[in-house]
PDB file of C-alpha atoms in Angstrom:
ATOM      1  CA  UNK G   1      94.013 111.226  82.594  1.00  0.00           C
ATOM      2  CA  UNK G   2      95.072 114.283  83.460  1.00  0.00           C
ATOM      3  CA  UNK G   3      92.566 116.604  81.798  1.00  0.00           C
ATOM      4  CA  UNK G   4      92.987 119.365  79.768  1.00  0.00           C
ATOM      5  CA  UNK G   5      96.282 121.643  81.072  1.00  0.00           C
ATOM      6  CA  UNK G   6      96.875 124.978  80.002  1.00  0.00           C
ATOM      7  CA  UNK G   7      99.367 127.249  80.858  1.00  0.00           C
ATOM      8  CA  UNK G   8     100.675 129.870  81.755  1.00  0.00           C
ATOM      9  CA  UNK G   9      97.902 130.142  84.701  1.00  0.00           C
ATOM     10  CA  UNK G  10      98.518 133.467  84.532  1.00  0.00           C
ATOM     11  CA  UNK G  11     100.271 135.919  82.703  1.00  0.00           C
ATOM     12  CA  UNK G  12     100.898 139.869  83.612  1.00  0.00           C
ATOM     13  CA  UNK G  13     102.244 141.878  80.296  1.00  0.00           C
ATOM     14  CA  UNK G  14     102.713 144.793  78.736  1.00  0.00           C
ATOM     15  CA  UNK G  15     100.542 146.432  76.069  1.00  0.00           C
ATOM     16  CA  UNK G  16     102.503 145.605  72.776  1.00  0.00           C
ATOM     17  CA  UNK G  17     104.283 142.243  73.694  1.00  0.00           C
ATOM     18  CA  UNK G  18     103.570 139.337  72.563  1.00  0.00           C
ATOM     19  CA  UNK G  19     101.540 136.522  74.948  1.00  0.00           C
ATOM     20  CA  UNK G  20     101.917 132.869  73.768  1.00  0.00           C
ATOM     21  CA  UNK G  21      98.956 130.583  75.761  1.00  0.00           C
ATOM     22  CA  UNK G  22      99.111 126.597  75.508  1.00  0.00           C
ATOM     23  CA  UNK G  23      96.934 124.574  75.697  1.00  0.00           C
ATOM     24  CA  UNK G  24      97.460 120.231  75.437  1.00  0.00           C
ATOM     25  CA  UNK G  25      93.814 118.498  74.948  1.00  0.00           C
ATOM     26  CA  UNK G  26      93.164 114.738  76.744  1.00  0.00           C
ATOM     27  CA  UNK G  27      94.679 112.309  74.785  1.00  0.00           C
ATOM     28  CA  UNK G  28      92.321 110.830  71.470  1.00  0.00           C
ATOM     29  CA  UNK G  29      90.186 113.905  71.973  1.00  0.00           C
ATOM     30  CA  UNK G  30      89.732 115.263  68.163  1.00  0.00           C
ATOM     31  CA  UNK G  31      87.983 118.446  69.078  1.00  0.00           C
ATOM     32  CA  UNK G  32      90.138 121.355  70.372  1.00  0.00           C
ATOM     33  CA  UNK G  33      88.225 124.938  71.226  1.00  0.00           C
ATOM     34  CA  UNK G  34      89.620 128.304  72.614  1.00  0.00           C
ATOM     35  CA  UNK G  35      87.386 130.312  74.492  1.00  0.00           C
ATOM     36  CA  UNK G  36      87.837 134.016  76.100  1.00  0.00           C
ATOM     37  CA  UNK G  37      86.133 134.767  78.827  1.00  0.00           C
ATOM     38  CA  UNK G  38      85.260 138.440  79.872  1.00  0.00           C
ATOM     39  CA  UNK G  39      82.890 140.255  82.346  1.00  0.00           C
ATOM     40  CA  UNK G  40      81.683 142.635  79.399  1.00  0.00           C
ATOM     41  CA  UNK G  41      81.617 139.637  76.548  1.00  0.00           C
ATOM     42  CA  UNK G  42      80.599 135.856  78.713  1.00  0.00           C
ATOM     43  CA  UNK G  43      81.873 133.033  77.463  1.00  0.00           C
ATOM     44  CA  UNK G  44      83.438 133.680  73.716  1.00  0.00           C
ATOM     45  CA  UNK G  45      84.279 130.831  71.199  1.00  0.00           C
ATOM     46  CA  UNK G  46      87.188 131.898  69.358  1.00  0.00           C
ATOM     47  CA  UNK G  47      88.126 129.075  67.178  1.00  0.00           C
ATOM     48  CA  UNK G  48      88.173 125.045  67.133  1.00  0.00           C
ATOM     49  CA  UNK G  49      90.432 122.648  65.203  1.00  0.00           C
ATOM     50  CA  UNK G  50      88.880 119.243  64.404  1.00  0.00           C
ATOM     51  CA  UNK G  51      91.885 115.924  63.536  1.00  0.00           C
ATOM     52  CA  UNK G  52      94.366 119.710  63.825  1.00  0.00           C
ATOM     53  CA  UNK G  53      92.706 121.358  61.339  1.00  0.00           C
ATOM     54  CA  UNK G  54      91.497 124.486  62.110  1.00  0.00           C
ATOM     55  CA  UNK G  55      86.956 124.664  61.187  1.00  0.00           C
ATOM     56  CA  UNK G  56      85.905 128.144  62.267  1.00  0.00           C
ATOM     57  CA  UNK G  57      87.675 131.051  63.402  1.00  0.00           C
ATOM     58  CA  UNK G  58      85.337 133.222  62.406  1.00  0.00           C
ATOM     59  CA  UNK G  59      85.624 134.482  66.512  1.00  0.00           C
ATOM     60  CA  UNK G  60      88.992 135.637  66.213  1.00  0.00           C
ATOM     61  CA  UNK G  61      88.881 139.156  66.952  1.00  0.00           C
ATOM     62  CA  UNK G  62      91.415 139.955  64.502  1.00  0.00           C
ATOM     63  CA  UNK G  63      94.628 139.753  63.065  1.00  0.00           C
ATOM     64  CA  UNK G  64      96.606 139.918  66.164  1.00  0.00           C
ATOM     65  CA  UNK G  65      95.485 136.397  67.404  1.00  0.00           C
ATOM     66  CA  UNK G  66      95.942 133.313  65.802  1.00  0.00           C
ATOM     67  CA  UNK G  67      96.033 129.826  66.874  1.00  0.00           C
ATOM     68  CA  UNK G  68      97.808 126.773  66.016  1.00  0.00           C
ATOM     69  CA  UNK G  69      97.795 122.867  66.355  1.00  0.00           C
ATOM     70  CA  UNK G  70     100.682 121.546  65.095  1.00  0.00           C
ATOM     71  CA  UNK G  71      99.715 118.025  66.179  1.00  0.00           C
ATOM     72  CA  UNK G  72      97.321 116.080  68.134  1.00  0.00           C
ATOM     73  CA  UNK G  73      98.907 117.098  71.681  1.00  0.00           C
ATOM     74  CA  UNK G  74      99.594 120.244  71.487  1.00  0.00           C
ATOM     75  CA  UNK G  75      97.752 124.061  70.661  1.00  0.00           C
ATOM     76  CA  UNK G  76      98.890 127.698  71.451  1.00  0.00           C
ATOM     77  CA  UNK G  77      97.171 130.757  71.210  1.00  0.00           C
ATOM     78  CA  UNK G  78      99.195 133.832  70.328  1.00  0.00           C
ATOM     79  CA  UNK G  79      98.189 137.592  70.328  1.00  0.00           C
ATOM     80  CA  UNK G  80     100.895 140.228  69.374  1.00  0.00           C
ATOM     81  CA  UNK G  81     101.083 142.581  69.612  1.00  0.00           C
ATOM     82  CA  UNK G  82      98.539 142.423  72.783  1.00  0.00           C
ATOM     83  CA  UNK G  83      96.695 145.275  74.331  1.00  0.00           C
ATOM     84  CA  UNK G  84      94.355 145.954  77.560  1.00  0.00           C
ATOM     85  CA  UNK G  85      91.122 144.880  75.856  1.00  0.00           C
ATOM     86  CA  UNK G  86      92.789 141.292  75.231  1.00  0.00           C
ATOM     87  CA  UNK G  87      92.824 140.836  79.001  1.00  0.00           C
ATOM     88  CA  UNK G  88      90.399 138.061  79.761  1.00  0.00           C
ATOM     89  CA  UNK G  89      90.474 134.182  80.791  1.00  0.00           C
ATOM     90  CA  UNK G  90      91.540 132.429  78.175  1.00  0.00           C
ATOM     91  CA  UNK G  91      89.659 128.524  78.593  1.00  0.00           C
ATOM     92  CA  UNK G  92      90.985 125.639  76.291  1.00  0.00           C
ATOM     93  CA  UNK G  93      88.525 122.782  75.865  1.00  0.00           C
ATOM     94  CA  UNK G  94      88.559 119.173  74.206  1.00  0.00           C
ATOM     95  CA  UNK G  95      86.104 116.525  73.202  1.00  0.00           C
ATOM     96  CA  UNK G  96      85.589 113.169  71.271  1.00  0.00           C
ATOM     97  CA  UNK G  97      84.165 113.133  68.672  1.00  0.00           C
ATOM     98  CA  UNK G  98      80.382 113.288  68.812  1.00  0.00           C
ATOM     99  CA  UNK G  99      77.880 110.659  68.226  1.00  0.00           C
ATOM    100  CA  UNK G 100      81.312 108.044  68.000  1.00  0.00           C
ATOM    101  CA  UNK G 101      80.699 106.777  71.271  1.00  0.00           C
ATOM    102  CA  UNK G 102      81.122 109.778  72.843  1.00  0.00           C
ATOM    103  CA  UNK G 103      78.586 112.054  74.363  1.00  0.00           C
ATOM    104  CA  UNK G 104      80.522 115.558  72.292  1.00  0.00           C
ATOM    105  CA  UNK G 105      81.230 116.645  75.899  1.00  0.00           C
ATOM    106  CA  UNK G 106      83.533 119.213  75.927  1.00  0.00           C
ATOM    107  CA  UNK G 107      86.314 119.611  78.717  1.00  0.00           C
ATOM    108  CA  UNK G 108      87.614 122.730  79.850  1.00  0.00           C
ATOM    109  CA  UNK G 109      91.315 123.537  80.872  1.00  0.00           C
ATOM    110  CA  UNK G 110      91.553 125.494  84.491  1.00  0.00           C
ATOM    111  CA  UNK G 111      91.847 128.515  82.325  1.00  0.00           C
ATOM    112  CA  UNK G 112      94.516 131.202  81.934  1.00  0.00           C
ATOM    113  CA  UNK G 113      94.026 134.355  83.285  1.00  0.00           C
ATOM    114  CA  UNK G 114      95.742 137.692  81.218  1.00  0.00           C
ATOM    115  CA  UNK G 115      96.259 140.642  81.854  1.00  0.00           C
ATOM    116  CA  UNK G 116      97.791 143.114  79.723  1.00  0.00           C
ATOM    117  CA  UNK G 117      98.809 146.957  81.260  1.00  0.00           C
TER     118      UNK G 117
ATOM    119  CA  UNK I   1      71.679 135.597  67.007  1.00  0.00           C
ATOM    120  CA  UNK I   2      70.904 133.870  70.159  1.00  0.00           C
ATOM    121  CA  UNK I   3      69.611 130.161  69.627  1.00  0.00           C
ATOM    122  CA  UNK I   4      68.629 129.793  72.826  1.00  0.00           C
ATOM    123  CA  UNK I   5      67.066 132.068  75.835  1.00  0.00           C
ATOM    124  CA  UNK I   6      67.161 131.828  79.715  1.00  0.00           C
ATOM    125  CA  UNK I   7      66.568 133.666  82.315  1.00  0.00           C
ATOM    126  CA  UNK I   8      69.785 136.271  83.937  1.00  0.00           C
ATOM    127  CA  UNK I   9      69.178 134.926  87.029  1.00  0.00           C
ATOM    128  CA  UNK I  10      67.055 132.357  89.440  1.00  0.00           C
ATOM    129  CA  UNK I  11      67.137 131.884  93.313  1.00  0.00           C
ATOM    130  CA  UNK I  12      66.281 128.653  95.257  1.00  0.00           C
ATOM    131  CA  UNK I  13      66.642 127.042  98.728  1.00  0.00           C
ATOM    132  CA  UNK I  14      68.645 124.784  99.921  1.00  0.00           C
ATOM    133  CA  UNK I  15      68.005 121.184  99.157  1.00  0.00           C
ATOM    134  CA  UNK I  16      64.692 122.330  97.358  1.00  0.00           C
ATOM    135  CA  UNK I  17      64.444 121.223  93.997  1.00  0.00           C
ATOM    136  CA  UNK I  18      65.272 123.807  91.253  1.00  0.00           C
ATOM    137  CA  UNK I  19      63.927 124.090  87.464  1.00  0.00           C
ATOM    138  CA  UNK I  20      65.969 126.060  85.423  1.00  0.00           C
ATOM    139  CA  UNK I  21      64.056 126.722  81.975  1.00  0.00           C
ATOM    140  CA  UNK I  22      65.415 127.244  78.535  1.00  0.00           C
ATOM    141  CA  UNK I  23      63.794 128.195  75.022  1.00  0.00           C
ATOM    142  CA  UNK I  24      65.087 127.261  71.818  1.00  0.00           C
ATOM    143  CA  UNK I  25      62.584 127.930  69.667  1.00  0.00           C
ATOM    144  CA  UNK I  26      64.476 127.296  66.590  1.00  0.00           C
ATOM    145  CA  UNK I  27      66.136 124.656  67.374  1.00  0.00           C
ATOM    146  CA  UNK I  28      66.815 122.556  64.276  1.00  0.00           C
ATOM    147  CA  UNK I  29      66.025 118.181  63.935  1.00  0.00           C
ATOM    148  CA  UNK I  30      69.569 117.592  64.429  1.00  0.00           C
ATOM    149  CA  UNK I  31      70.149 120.043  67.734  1.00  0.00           C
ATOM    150  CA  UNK I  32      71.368 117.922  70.372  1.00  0.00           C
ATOM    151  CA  UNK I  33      70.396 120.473  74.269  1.00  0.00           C
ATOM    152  CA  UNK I  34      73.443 120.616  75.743  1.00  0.00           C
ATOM    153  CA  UNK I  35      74.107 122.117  79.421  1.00  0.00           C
ATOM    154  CA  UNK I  36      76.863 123.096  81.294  1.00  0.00           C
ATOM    155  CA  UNK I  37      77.581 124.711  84.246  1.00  0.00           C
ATOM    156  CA  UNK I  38      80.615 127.176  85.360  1.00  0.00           C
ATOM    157  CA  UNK I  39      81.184 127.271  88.858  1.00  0.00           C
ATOM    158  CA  UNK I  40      82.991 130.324  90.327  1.00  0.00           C
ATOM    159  CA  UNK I  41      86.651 130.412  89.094  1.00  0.00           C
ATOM    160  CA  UNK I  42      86.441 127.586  87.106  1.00  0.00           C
ATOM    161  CA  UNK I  43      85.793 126.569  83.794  1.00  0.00           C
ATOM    162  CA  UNK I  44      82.496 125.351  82.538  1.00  0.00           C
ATOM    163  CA  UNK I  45      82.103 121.764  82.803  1.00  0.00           C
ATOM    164  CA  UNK I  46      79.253 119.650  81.316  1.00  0.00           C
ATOM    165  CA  UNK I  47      75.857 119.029  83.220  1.00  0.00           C
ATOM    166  CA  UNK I  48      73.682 117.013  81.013  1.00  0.00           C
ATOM    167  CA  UNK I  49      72.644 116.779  77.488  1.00  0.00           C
ATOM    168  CA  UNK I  50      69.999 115.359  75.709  1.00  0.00           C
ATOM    169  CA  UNK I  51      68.179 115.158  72.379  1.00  0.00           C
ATOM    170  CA  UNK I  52      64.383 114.052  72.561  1.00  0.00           C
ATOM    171  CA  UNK I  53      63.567 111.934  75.703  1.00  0.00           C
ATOM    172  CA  UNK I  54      64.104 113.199  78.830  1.00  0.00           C
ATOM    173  CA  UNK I  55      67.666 112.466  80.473  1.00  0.00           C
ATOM    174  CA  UNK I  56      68.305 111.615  83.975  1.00  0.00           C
ATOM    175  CA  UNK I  57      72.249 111.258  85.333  1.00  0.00           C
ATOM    176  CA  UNK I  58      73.803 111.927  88.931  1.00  0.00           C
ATOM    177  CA  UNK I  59      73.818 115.236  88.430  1.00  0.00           C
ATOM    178  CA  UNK I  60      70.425 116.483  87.203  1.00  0.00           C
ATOM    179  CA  UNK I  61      67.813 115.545  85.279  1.00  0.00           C
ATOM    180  CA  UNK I  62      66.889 117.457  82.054  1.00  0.00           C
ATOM    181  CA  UNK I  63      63.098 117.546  80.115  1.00  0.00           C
ATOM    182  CA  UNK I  64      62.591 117.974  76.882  1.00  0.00           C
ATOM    183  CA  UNK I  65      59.405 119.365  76.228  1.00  0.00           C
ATOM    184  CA  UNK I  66      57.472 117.415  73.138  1.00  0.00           C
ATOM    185  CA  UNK I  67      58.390 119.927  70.179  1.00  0.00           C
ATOM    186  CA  UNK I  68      61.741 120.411  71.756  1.00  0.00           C
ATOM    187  CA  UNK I  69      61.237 124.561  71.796  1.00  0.00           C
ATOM    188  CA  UNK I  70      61.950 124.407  75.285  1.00  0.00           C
ATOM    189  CA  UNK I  71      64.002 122.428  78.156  1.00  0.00           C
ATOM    190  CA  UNK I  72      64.314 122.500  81.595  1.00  0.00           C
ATOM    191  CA  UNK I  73      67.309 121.616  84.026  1.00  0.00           C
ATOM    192  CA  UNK I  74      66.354 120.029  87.096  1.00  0.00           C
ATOM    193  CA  UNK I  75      68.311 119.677  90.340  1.00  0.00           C
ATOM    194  CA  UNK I  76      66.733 117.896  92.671  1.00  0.00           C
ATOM    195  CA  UNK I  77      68.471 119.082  96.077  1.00  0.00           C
ATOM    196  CA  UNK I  78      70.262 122.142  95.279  1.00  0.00           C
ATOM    197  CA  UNK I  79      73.081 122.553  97.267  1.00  0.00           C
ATOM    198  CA  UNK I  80      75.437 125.543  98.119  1.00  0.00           C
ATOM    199  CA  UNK I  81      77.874 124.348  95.913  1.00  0.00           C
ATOM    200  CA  UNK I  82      75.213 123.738  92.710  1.00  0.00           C
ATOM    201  CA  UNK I  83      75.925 128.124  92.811  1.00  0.00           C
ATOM    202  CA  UNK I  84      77.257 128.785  89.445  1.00  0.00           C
ATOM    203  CA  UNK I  85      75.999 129.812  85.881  1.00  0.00           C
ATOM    204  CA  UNK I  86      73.953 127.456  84.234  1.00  0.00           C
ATOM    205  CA  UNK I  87      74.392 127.408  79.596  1.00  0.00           C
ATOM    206  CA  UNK I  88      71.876 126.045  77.939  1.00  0.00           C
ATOM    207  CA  UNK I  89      73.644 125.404  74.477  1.00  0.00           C
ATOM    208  CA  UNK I  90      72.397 123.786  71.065  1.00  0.00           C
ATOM    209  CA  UNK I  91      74.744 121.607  69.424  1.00  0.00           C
ATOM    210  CA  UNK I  92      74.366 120.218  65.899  1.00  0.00           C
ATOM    211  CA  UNK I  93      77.150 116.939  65.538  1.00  0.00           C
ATOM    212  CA  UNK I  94      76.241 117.330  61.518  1.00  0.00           C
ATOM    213  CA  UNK I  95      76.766 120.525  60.940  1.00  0.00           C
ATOM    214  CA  UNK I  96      79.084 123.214  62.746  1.00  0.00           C
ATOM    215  CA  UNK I  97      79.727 121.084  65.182  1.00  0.00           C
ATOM    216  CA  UNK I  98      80.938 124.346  67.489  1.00  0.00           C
ATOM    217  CA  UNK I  99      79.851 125.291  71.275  1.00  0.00           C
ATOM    218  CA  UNK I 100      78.779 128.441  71.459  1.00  0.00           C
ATOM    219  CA  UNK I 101      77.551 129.624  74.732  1.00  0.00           C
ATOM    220  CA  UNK I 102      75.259 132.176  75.683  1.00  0.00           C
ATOM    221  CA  UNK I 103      74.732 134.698  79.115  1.00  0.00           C
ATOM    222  CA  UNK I 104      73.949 131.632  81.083  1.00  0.00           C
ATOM    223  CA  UNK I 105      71.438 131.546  84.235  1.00  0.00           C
ATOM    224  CA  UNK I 106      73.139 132.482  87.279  1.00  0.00           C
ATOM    225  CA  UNK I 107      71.832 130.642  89.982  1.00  0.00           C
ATOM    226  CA  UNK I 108      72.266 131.662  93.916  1.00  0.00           C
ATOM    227  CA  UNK I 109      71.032 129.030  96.192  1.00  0.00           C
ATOM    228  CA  UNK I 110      70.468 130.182  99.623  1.00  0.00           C
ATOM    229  CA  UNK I 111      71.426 128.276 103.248  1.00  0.00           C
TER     230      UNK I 111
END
């Protein structure tokens, strides 16, 4: 398997435009998580999506992001407008289920980095 | 509302062994001790995990203390590339079954 992908890798924007990340989990993984990643902040968990369904986005910093999982391949992570305090690494991570056979170990994407101006 | 507590940062030798510590105090019946480790420029990737006996794979071992309000990490020849953050992380499969990671241990391991 390929492991979790994400892109873009990176992404340079302007404050005020809109920045579309995607993310597409290992295949049969039911678990989907977006992280941010700053100096300031560590390792933030923003929301996960169990079977697509979104279960806690209570880290969402606020109406300017949301997230989507239209089906089991596929997730995107969308801030606009975007502004300098959104720049970060942006980490997508899957997992099986836990306690079905699998250990709940999640799996993290290489990460994409953004940076708004 | 931190779950679980470690320390900013730990040094070690070398191919000496190296025991990082973590306290979860409140650490509920169903909290599973999770760790992971995020080497530099990448993302975190999973170390070990455990629930009440103590867990040996090919990367580290980890011990549960008896009341589970504490665990340690264990590498048993640190290498250069072991350098990285080390999360100690509580994870309940029954109930919010999120990640939610805290500072992290960042561990320097001198030649």
């Amino acid at each position: 398997d390929a492991g979790v992908i994400q892109s873009p890798r990176h992404e340079v924007t302007e404050m005020g435009q809109e920045v579309t990340l995607r993310c597409k989990p290992i295949s049969g993984h039911d678990y989907l998580f977006w992280y941010r990643q700053t100096m300031m902040r560590g390792l933030e968990l923003l929301i996960y999506f169990n079977n697509n369904v979104p279960i806690d986005d209570s880290g969402m910093p606020e109406d300017r992001f949301s997230a989507k999982m239209p089906n089991a391949s596929f997730s995107t992570l969308k801030i606009q407008p975007s502004e300098p305090r959104d720049s970060a690494v942006y980490f997508c991570a899957s997992s099986l289920e836990f306690g079905a056979g699998g250990t709940g170990e999640l799996f993290f994407g290489e990460g994409s980095r953004l940076t708004v101006l | 509302d931190a779950k679980t507590t470690q320390p900013n940062s730990m040094e070690s030798n070398e191919e000496e062994p190296v025991h990082l510590p973590c306290n979860h105090s409140t650490i509920s019946g169903t909290d599973y001790i999770h760790w992971y480790r995020q080497l530099p420029s990448q993302g975190p990737e999973y170390v070990i995990h455990g629930l009440t006996s103590n867990v040996n794979n090919r990367m580290a071992s980890l011990a549960i203390a008896e009341d589970r309000k504490s665990s340690t990490l264990i590498l048993h020849r640190a290498t250069l590339r072991d350098a990285a953050v080390y999360y100690c992380i509580l994870r309940d499969p029954h109930n919010n079954n999120d990640m939610r990671f805290g500072a992290g241990t960042r561990l320097t391991v001198k030649p």
